[in-house]
Amino acid sequence: MSYNLFLDDFRIPADGFNILGRNEYLKLKWVVVRSHNEFVDYILKNGMPDLISFDHDLADEHYAPPQFWDEKYNQWAEKKGFKEKTGMDSAKWLVEFCMDNKVSLPNYFVHSMNSAGRANIQGLLDNYSKFEKQNDKENS
C-alpha cells in the first residue's frame, strides 16, 4: 500500500504548506495520525509510507512556555520528563525499525513549529540517511 503519513496532534497537512512552503502538502493524499502510538500502529499494520511529515509536540505537556522557545528547550524538556511521547520518539522508533527490518528510511519532512524539536528530528533523520547511503556504497 502506497501512502503518505502526517504526524501531528492537531494540524492538517495543508498547514504543513504554510510552515514549509512545500507543495506536497497540498498535492498529495495524506493519512493523519495524532500520536506516537497511532504512528507506530499504522506503520506496523500498513507498511512503510513513501513520505512522512513529523511534528514534534504531540501533547499539551510538550508545549514550552515562551521563554524556552530557543536552544533552552532541550534543557526544559529534559527536566520536565514527558509522559507522552514526542515526534522525536517517533523518529527514533522509525530509525530503529528501519535498522532492525533492513528497510530504507522513507522520504521525510519536519513541519514542527518547535525549532529545537524540529532541529533534533531533522538531525536524527539526516544522520541516519547519511549512514544508510554510506552503507549502501560500501556494500555495492
Short mmCIF file of N, CA and C in Angstrom, two decimals:
data_model
loop_
_atom_site.label_atom_id
_atom_site.label_comp_id
_atom_site.label_asym_id
_atom_site.label_seq_id
_atom_site.Cartn_x
_atom_site.Cartn_y
_atom_site.Cartn_z
N MET A 1 0.85 -1.19 0.00
CA MET A 1 0.00 0.00 0.00
C MET A 1 0.88 1.24 0.00
N SER A 2 0.68 2.10 -0.95
CA SER A 2 1.44 3.34 -1.05
C SER A 2 0.66 4.45 -0.34
N TYR A 3 1.33 5.13 0.59
CA TYR A 3 0.65 6.21 1.32
C TYR A 3 1.68 7.18 1.89
N ASN A 4 1.18 8.34 2.33
CA ASN A 4 1.99 9.38 2.97
C ASN A 4 1.41 9.59 4.36
N LEU A 5 2.29 9.75 5.34
CA LEU A 5 1.86 9.80 6.74
C LEU A 5 2.19 11.16 7.35
N PHE A 6 1.19 11.78 7.96
CA PHE A 6 1.31 13.10 8.57
C PHE A 6 1.10 12.95 10.07
N LEU A 7 2.16 13.16 10.86
CA LEU A 7 2.10 13.03 12.32
C LEU A 7 1.98 14.40 12.95
N ASP A 8 0.82 14.67 13.57
CA ASP A 8 0.59 15.95 14.23
C ASP A 8 -0.62 15.82 15.14
N ASP A 9 -0.55 16.45 16.31
CA ASP A 9 -1.65 16.31 17.26
C ASP A 9 -2.88 17.13 16.90
N PHE A 10 -2.73 18.19 16.09
CA PHE A 10 -3.93 18.97 15.75
C PHE A 10 -3.94 19.56 14.34
N ARG A 11 -2.80 19.72 13.72
CA ARG A 11 -2.78 20.32 12.38
C ARG A 11 -3.24 19.34 11.32
N ILE A 12 -3.57 19.91 10.15
CA ILE A 12 -3.89 19.10 8.97
C ILE A 12 -2.75 19.29 7.96
N PRO A 13 -2.62 18.40 6.98
CA PRO A 13 -1.50 18.51 6.05
C PRO A 13 -1.36 19.86 5.35
N ALA A 14 -2.46 20.51 5.01
CA ALA A 14 -2.36 21.83 4.36
C ALA A 14 -1.60 22.83 5.23
N ASP A 15 -1.65 22.66 6.54
CA ASP A 15 -0.88 23.53 7.44
C ASP A 15 0.62 23.38 7.21
N GLY A 16 1.04 22.19 6.80
CA GLY A 16 2.45 21.96 6.50
C GLY A 16 2.94 22.87 5.39
N PHE A 17 2.07 23.15 4.41
CA PHE A 17 2.43 24.08 3.34
C PHE A 17 2.71 25.46 3.91
N ASN A 18 1.88 25.90 4.86
CA ASN A 18 2.07 27.22 5.47
C ASN A 18 3.37 27.31 6.26
N ILE A 19 3.83 26.18 6.78
CA ILE A 19 5.05 26.16 7.59
C ILE A 19 6.29 26.02 6.71
N LEU A 20 6.28 25.05 5.79
CA LEU A 20 7.47 24.76 4.99
C LEU A 20 7.39 25.25 3.54
N GLY A 21 6.18 25.58 3.08
CA GLY A 21 6.01 26.04 1.71
C GLY A 21 6.19 24.94 0.66
N ARG A 22 6.04 23.71 1.06
CA ARG A 22 6.21 22.58 0.14
C ARG A 22 4.87 22.19 -0.46
N ASN A 23 4.81 22.12 -1.78
CA ASN A 23 3.56 21.81 -2.48
C ASN A 23 3.04 20.41 -2.20
N GLU A 24 3.91 19.51 -1.77
CA GLU A 24 3.48 18.14 -1.48
C GLU A 24 2.33 18.11 -0.48
N TYR A 25 2.32 19.07 0.44
CA TYR A 25 1.26 19.11 1.45
C TYR A 25 -0.11 19.36 0.83
N LEU A 26 -0.13 20.04 -0.30
CA LEU A 26 -1.39 20.35 -0.97
C LEU A 26 -1.74 19.32 -2.04
N LYS A 27 -0.74 18.75 -2.68
CA LYS A 27 -0.97 17.88 -3.83
C LYS A 27 -1.17 16.41 -3.48
N LEU A 28 -0.54 15.95 -2.41
CA LEU A 28 -0.59 14.53 -2.08
C LEU A 28 -1.74 14.20 -1.14
N LYS A 29 -2.14 12.94 -1.17
CA LYS A 29 -3.13 12.45 -0.22
C LYS A 29 -2.37 11.97 1.02
N TRP A 30 -2.87 12.33 2.20
CA TRP A 30 -2.19 12.03 3.45
C TRP A 30 -3.07 11.21 4.39
N VAL A 31 -2.45 10.33 5.13
CA VAL A 31 -3.07 9.67 6.27
C VAL A 31 -2.58 10.45 7.49
N VAL A 32 -3.49 10.90 8.34
CA VAL A 32 -3.13 11.70 9.51
C VAL A 32 -3.19 10.82 10.76
N VAL A 33 -2.11 10.85 11.53
CA VAL A 33 -2.07 10.19 12.83
C VAL A 33 -1.76 11.25 13.88
N ARG A 34 -2.35 11.11 15.06
CA ARG A 34 -2.30 12.16 16.07
C ARG A 34 -1.37 11.89 17.24
N SER A 35 -0.78 10.71 17.32
CA SER A 35 0.08 10.38 18.46
C SER A 35 1.17 9.41 18.04
N HIS A 36 2.15 9.24 18.90
CA HIS A 36 3.23 8.28 18.65
C HIS A 36 2.66 6.87 18.49
N ASN A 37 1.74 6.49 19.37
CA ASN A 37 1.19 5.14 19.30
C ASN A 37 0.43 4.91 18.00
N GLU A 38 -0.34 5.90 17.55
CA GLU A 38 -1.04 5.78 16.26
C GLU A 38 -0.03 5.65 15.12
N PHE A 39 1.06 6.40 15.21
CA PHE A 39 2.12 6.37 14.20
C PHE A 39 2.70 4.96 14.08
N VAL A 40 3.10 4.40 15.21
CA VAL A 40 3.69 3.06 15.22
C VAL A 40 2.68 2.03 14.72
N ASP A 41 1.48 2.07 15.26
CA ASP A 41 0.45 1.09 14.88
C ASP A 41 0.15 1.14 13.38
N TYR A 42 0.06 2.36 12.83
CA TYR A 42 -0.28 2.48 11.42
C TYR A 42 0.82 1.89 10.53
N ILE A 43 2.06 2.17 10.86
CA ILE A 43 3.17 1.63 10.06
C ILE A 43 3.23 0.11 10.19
N LEU A 44 3.05 -0.41 11.40
CA LEU A 44 3.10 -1.87 11.59
C LEU A 44 1.98 -2.57 10.82
N LYS A 45 0.82 -1.94 10.73
CA LYS A 45 -0.32 -2.55 10.04
C LYS A 45 -0.28 -2.35 8.53
N ASN A 46 0.30 -1.25 8.07
CA ASN A 46 0.19 -0.87 6.65
C ASN A 46 1.52 -0.81 5.90
N GLY A 47 2.61 -1.06 6.58
CA GLY A 47 3.92 -0.99 5.93
C GLY A 47 4.48 0.41 5.92
N MET A 48 5.67 0.53 5.36
CA MET A 48 6.39 1.80 5.36
C MET A 48 5.76 2.79 4.38
N PRO A 49 5.52 4.02 4.83
CA PRO A 49 4.97 5.03 3.92
C PRO A 49 6.04 5.51 2.93
N ASP A 50 5.58 6.19 1.89
CA ASP A 50 6.50 6.79 0.93
C ASP A 50 7.12 8.07 1.50
N LEU A 51 6.33 8.80 2.28
CA LEU A 51 6.73 10.09 2.82
C LEU A 51 6.10 10.25 4.20
N ILE A 52 6.89 10.79 5.14
CA ILE A 52 6.37 11.08 6.49
C ILE A 52 6.66 12.54 6.78
N SER A 53 5.69 13.23 7.37
CA SER A 53 5.89 14.58 7.86
C SER A 53 5.71 14.57 9.37
N PHE A 54 6.73 15.05 10.08
CA PHE A 54 6.76 14.98 11.54
C PHE A 54 6.47 16.32 12.20
N ASP A 55 5.63 16.27 13.22
CA ASP A 55 5.53 17.35 14.21
C ASP A 55 6.34 16.87 15.41
N HIS A 56 6.78 17.76 16.26
CA HIS A 56 7.49 17.35 17.47
C HIS A 56 6.54 17.26 18.65
N ASP A 57 5.81 18.33 18.93
CA ASP A 57 4.97 18.41 20.13
C ASP A 57 3.63 17.74 19.87
N LEU A 58 3.42 16.58 20.48
CA LEU A 58 2.22 15.78 20.21
C LEU A 58 1.23 15.76 21.36
N ALA A 59 1.49 16.51 22.42
CA ALA A 59 0.59 16.58 23.56
C ALA A 59 0.76 17.94 24.23
N ASP A 60 -0.24 18.36 24.99
CA ASP A 60 -0.18 19.67 25.65
C ASP A 60 1.07 19.83 26.50
N GLU A 61 1.51 18.75 27.14
CA GLU A 61 2.68 18.85 28.03
C GLU A 61 3.96 19.18 27.27
N HIS A 62 3.98 19.02 25.96
CA HIS A 62 5.17 19.28 25.16
C HIS A 62 5.35 20.75 24.80
N TYR A 63 4.31 21.55 24.99
CA TYR A 63 4.38 22.96 24.59
C TYR A 63 5.07 23.78 25.67
N ALA A 64 6.24 24.28 25.34
CA ALA A 64 7.05 25.03 26.29
C ALA A 64 6.56 26.47 26.42
N PRO A 65 6.77 27.06 27.60
CA PRO A 65 6.49 28.49 27.77
C PRO A 65 7.40 29.31 26.84
N PRO A 66 6.98 30.52 26.47
CA PRO A 66 7.73 31.33 25.51
C PRO A 66 9.21 31.51 25.84
N GLN A 67 9.57 31.59 27.12
CA GLN A 67 10.98 31.82 27.47
C GLN A 67 11.88 30.63 27.09
N PHE A 68 11.28 29.50 26.70
CA PHE A 68 12.06 28.33 26.31
C PHE A 68 11.94 28.04 24.81
N TRP A 69 11.52 29.02 24.02
CA TRP A 69 11.36 28.83 22.58
C TRP A 69 12.68 29.04 21.84
N ASP A 70 13.74 28.50 22.36
CA ASP A 70 15.04 28.60 21.71
C ASP A 70 15.86 27.38 22.10
N GLU A 71 17.17 27.54 22.13
CA GLU A 71 18.04 26.40 22.45
C GLU A 71 17.84 25.89 23.88
N LYS A 72 17.16 26.65 24.73
CA LYS A 72 16.89 26.20 26.10
C LYS A 72 15.80 25.13 26.15
N TYR A 73 15.11 24.90 25.04
CA TYR A 73 14.00 23.93 25.02
C TYR A 73 14.45 22.54 25.47
N ASN A 74 15.59 22.08 24.97
CA ASN A 74 16.05 20.72 25.30
C ASN A 74 16.26 20.56 26.80
N GLN A 75 16.82 21.59 27.45
CA GLN A 75 17.02 21.53 28.91
C GLN A 75 15.67 21.52 29.62
N TRP A 76 14.74 22.35 29.17
CA TRP A 76 13.41 22.40 29.78
C TRP A 76 12.71 21.06 29.64
N ALA A 77 12.77 20.48 28.45
CA ALA A 77 12.10 19.21 28.19
C ALA A 77 12.70 18.08 29.02
N GLU A 78 14.02 18.09 29.16
CA GLU A 78 14.68 17.05 29.95
C GLU A 78 14.25 17.11 31.41
N LYS A 79 14.18 18.32 31.96
CA LYS A 79 13.74 18.49 33.36
C LYS A 79 12.28 18.09 33.54
N LYS A 80 11.48 18.38 32.54
CA LYS A 80 10.03 18.13 32.63
C LYS A 80 9.71 16.64 32.67
N GLY A 81 10.45 15.84 31.91
CA GLY A 81 10.19 14.40 31.89
C GLY A 81 8.80 14.07 31.35
N PHE A 82 8.63 14.18 30.05
CA PHE A 82 7.33 13.95 29.42
C PHE A 82 6.79 12.55 29.67
N LYS A 83 5.48 12.47 29.87
CA LYS A 83 4.79 11.17 29.96
C LYS A 83 4.38 10.71 28.57
N GLU A 84 3.95 11.64 27.73
CA GLU A 84 3.54 11.34 26.36
C GLU A 84 4.77 11.40 25.45
N LYS A 85 4.77 10.59 24.43
CA LYS A 85 5.90 10.57 23.50
C LYS A 85 5.78 11.70 22.48
N THR A 86 6.94 12.21 22.07
CA THR A 86 7.02 13.30 21.11
C THR A 86 7.28 12.76 19.70
N GLY A 87 7.29 13.66 18.73
CA GLY A 87 7.66 13.29 17.38
C GLY A 87 9.09 12.79 17.30
N MET A 88 9.95 13.25 18.22
CA MET A 88 11.33 12.74 18.27
C MET A 88 11.32 11.26 18.63
N ASP A 89 10.46 10.86 19.55
CA ASP A 89 10.33 9.44 19.89
C ASP A 89 9.89 8.64 18.67
N SER A 90 8.99 9.21 17.89
CA SER A 90 8.52 8.54 16.67
C SER A 90 9.65 8.41 15.65
N ALA A 91 10.45 9.46 15.51
CA ALA A 91 11.59 9.41 14.59
C ALA A 91 12.61 8.37 15.04
N LYS A 92 12.87 8.31 16.35
CA LYS A 92 13.80 7.29 16.88
C LYS A 92 13.25 5.89 16.62
N TRP A 93 11.96 5.70 16.86
CA TRP A 93 11.34 4.39 16.60
C TRP A 93 11.50 4.02 15.13
N LEU A 94 11.27 4.98 14.25
CA LEU A 94 11.36 4.74 12.81
C LEU A 94 12.77 4.30 12.42
N VAL A 95 13.78 4.98 12.93
CA VAL A 95 15.17 4.62 12.62
C VAL A 95 15.46 3.20 13.10
N GLU A 96 15.06 2.88 14.33
CA GLU A 96 15.29 1.53 14.86
C GLU A 96 14.54 0.49 14.03
N PHE A 97 13.31 0.81 13.63
CA PHE A 97 12.52 -0.11 12.81
C PHE A 97 13.22 -0.37 11.47
N CYS A 98 13.72 0.70 10.85
CA CYS A 98 14.43 0.55 9.58
C CYS A 98 15.68 -0.31 9.74
N MET A 99 16.44 -0.07 10.81
CA MET A 99 17.66 -0.85 11.04
C MET A 99 17.32 -2.31 11.32
N ASP A 100 16.37 -2.56 12.20
CA ASP A 100 16.01 -3.93 12.58
C ASP A 100 15.43 -4.73 11.43
N ASN A 101 14.69 -4.07 10.55
CA ASN A 101 14.00 -4.76 9.46
C ASN A 101 14.67 -4.60 8.10
N LYS A 102 15.84 -3.94 8.11
CA LYS A 102 16.61 -3.73 6.88
C LYS A 102 15.76 -3.12 5.76
N VAL A 103 15.02 -2.09 6.13
CA VAL A 103 14.24 -1.33 5.15
C VAL A 103 14.77 0.09 5.10
N SER A 104 14.63 0.72 3.96
CA SER A 104 15.13 2.08 3.77
C SER A 104 14.25 3.09 4.48
N LEU A 105 14.89 4.12 4.97
CA LEU A 105 14.18 5.25 5.56
C LEU A 105 13.35 5.91 4.46
N PRO A 106 12.07 6.16 4.72
CA PRO A 106 11.27 6.85 3.69
C PRO A 106 11.66 8.32 3.59
N ASN A 107 11.17 8.98 2.57
CA ASN A 107 11.34 10.43 2.48
C ASN A 107 10.64 11.07 3.67
N TYR A 108 11.10 12.24 4.08
CA TYR A 108 10.53 12.86 5.28
C TYR A 108 10.63 14.38 5.22
N PHE A 109 9.70 15.01 5.92
CA PHE A 109 9.72 16.44 6.21
C PHE A 109 9.54 16.58 7.72
N VAL A 110 9.96 17.71 8.25
CA VAL A 110 9.70 18.01 9.66
C VAL A 110 9.03 19.38 9.68
N HIS A 111 7.72 19.39 9.95
CA HIS A 111 6.95 20.62 9.87
C HIS A 111 6.71 21.27 11.24
N SER A 112 7.35 20.78 12.28
CA SER A 112 7.11 21.28 13.64
C SER A 112 7.43 22.77 13.76
N MET A 113 6.62 23.48 14.52
CA MET A 113 6.89 24.88 14.82
C MET A 113 7.90 25.02 15.97
N ASN A 114 8.17 23.94 16.67
CA ASN A 114 9.15 23.93 17.76
C ASN A 114 10.53 23.83 17.10
N SER A 115 11.26 24.94 17.07
CA SER A 115 12.52 24.97 16.31
C SER A 115 13.56 24.00 16.86
N ALA A 116 13.66 23.87 18.17
CA ALA A 116 14.62 22.92 18.75
C ALA A 116 14.18 21.49 18.45
N GLY A 117 12.90 21.20 18.62
CA GLY A 117 12.39 19.87 18.32
C GLY A 117 12.55 19.53 16.85
N ARG A 118 12.28 20.50 15.98
CA ARG A 118 12.43 20.30 14.54
C ARG A 118 13.89 19.98 14.20
N ALA A 119 14.82 20.74 14.78
CA ALA A 119 16.25 20.51 14.52
C ALA A 119 16.68 19.13 15.02
N ASN A 120 16.17 18.71 16.16
CA ASN A 120 16.52 17.39 16.70
C ASN A 120 16.04 16.27 15.78
N ILE A 121 14.79 16.34 15.35
CA ILE A 121 14.25 15.30 14.46
C ILE A 121 14.98 15.32 13.12
N GLN A 122 15.14 16.50 12.55
CA GLN A 122 15.82 16.64 11.25
C GLN A 122 17.24 16.08 11.34
N GLY A 123 17.94 16.42 12.42
CA GLY A 123 19.32 15.94 12.60
C GLY A 123 19.40 14.43 12.70
N LEU A 124 18.51 13.84 13.48
CA LEU A 124 18.49 12.38 13.62
C LEU A 124 18.25 11.71 12.27
N LEU A 125 17.23 12.15 11.56
CA LEU A 125 16.87 11.53 10.29
C LEU A 125 17.94 11.78 9.22
N ASP A 126 18.49 12.99 9.18
CA ASP A 126 19.55 13.30 8.22
C ASP A 126 20.78 12.43 8.48
N ASN A 127 21.16 12.29 9.76
CA ASN A 127 22.33 11.47 10.09
C ASN A 127 22.10 10.01 9.73
N TYR A 128 20.92 9.50 10.02
CA TYR A 128 20.65 8.10 9.67
C TYR A 128 20.62 7.93 8.15
N SER A 129 20.07 8.89 7.45
CA SER A 129 20.04 8.83 5.99
C SER A 129 21.46 8.79 5.41
N LYS A 130 22.36 9.61 5.97
CA LYS A 130 23.77 9.60 5.53
C LYS A 130 24.40 8.24 5.82
N PHE A 131 24.14 7.71 7.01
CA PHE A 131 24.65 6.39 7.39
C PHE A 131 24.16 5.32 6.42
N GLU A 132 22.89 5.39 6.10
CA GLU A 132 22.28 4.42 5.19
C GLU A 132 22.94 4.49 3.79
N LYS A 133 23.14 5.71 3.30
CA LYS A 133 23.77 5.89 1.98
C LYS A 133 25.21 5.40 1.99
N GLN A 134 25.93 5.68 3.07
CA GLN A 134 27.32 5.22 3.19
C GLN A 134 27.38 3.70 3.20
N ASN A 135 26.47 3.06 3.93
CA ASN A 135 26.42 1.60 3.97
C ASN A 135 26.10 1.02 2.61
N ASP A 136 25.20 1.67 1.88
CA ASP A 136 24.85 1.22 0.53
C ASP A 136 26.08 1.25 -0.39
N LYS A 137 26.88 2.34 -0.28
CA LYS A 137 28.08 2.47 -1.10
C LYS A 137 29.09 1.37 -0.76
N GLU A 138 29.27 1.13 0.54
CA GLU A 138 30.24 0.13 0.98
C GLU A 138 29.83 -1.28 0.59
N ASN A 139 28.54 -1.54 0.51
CA ASN A 139 28.05 -2.88 0.18
C ASN A 139 27.84 -3.09 -1.31
N SER A 140 28.14 -2.07 -2.12
CA SER A 140 27.95 -2.20 -3.58
C SER A 140 29.20 -2.68 -4.25
#
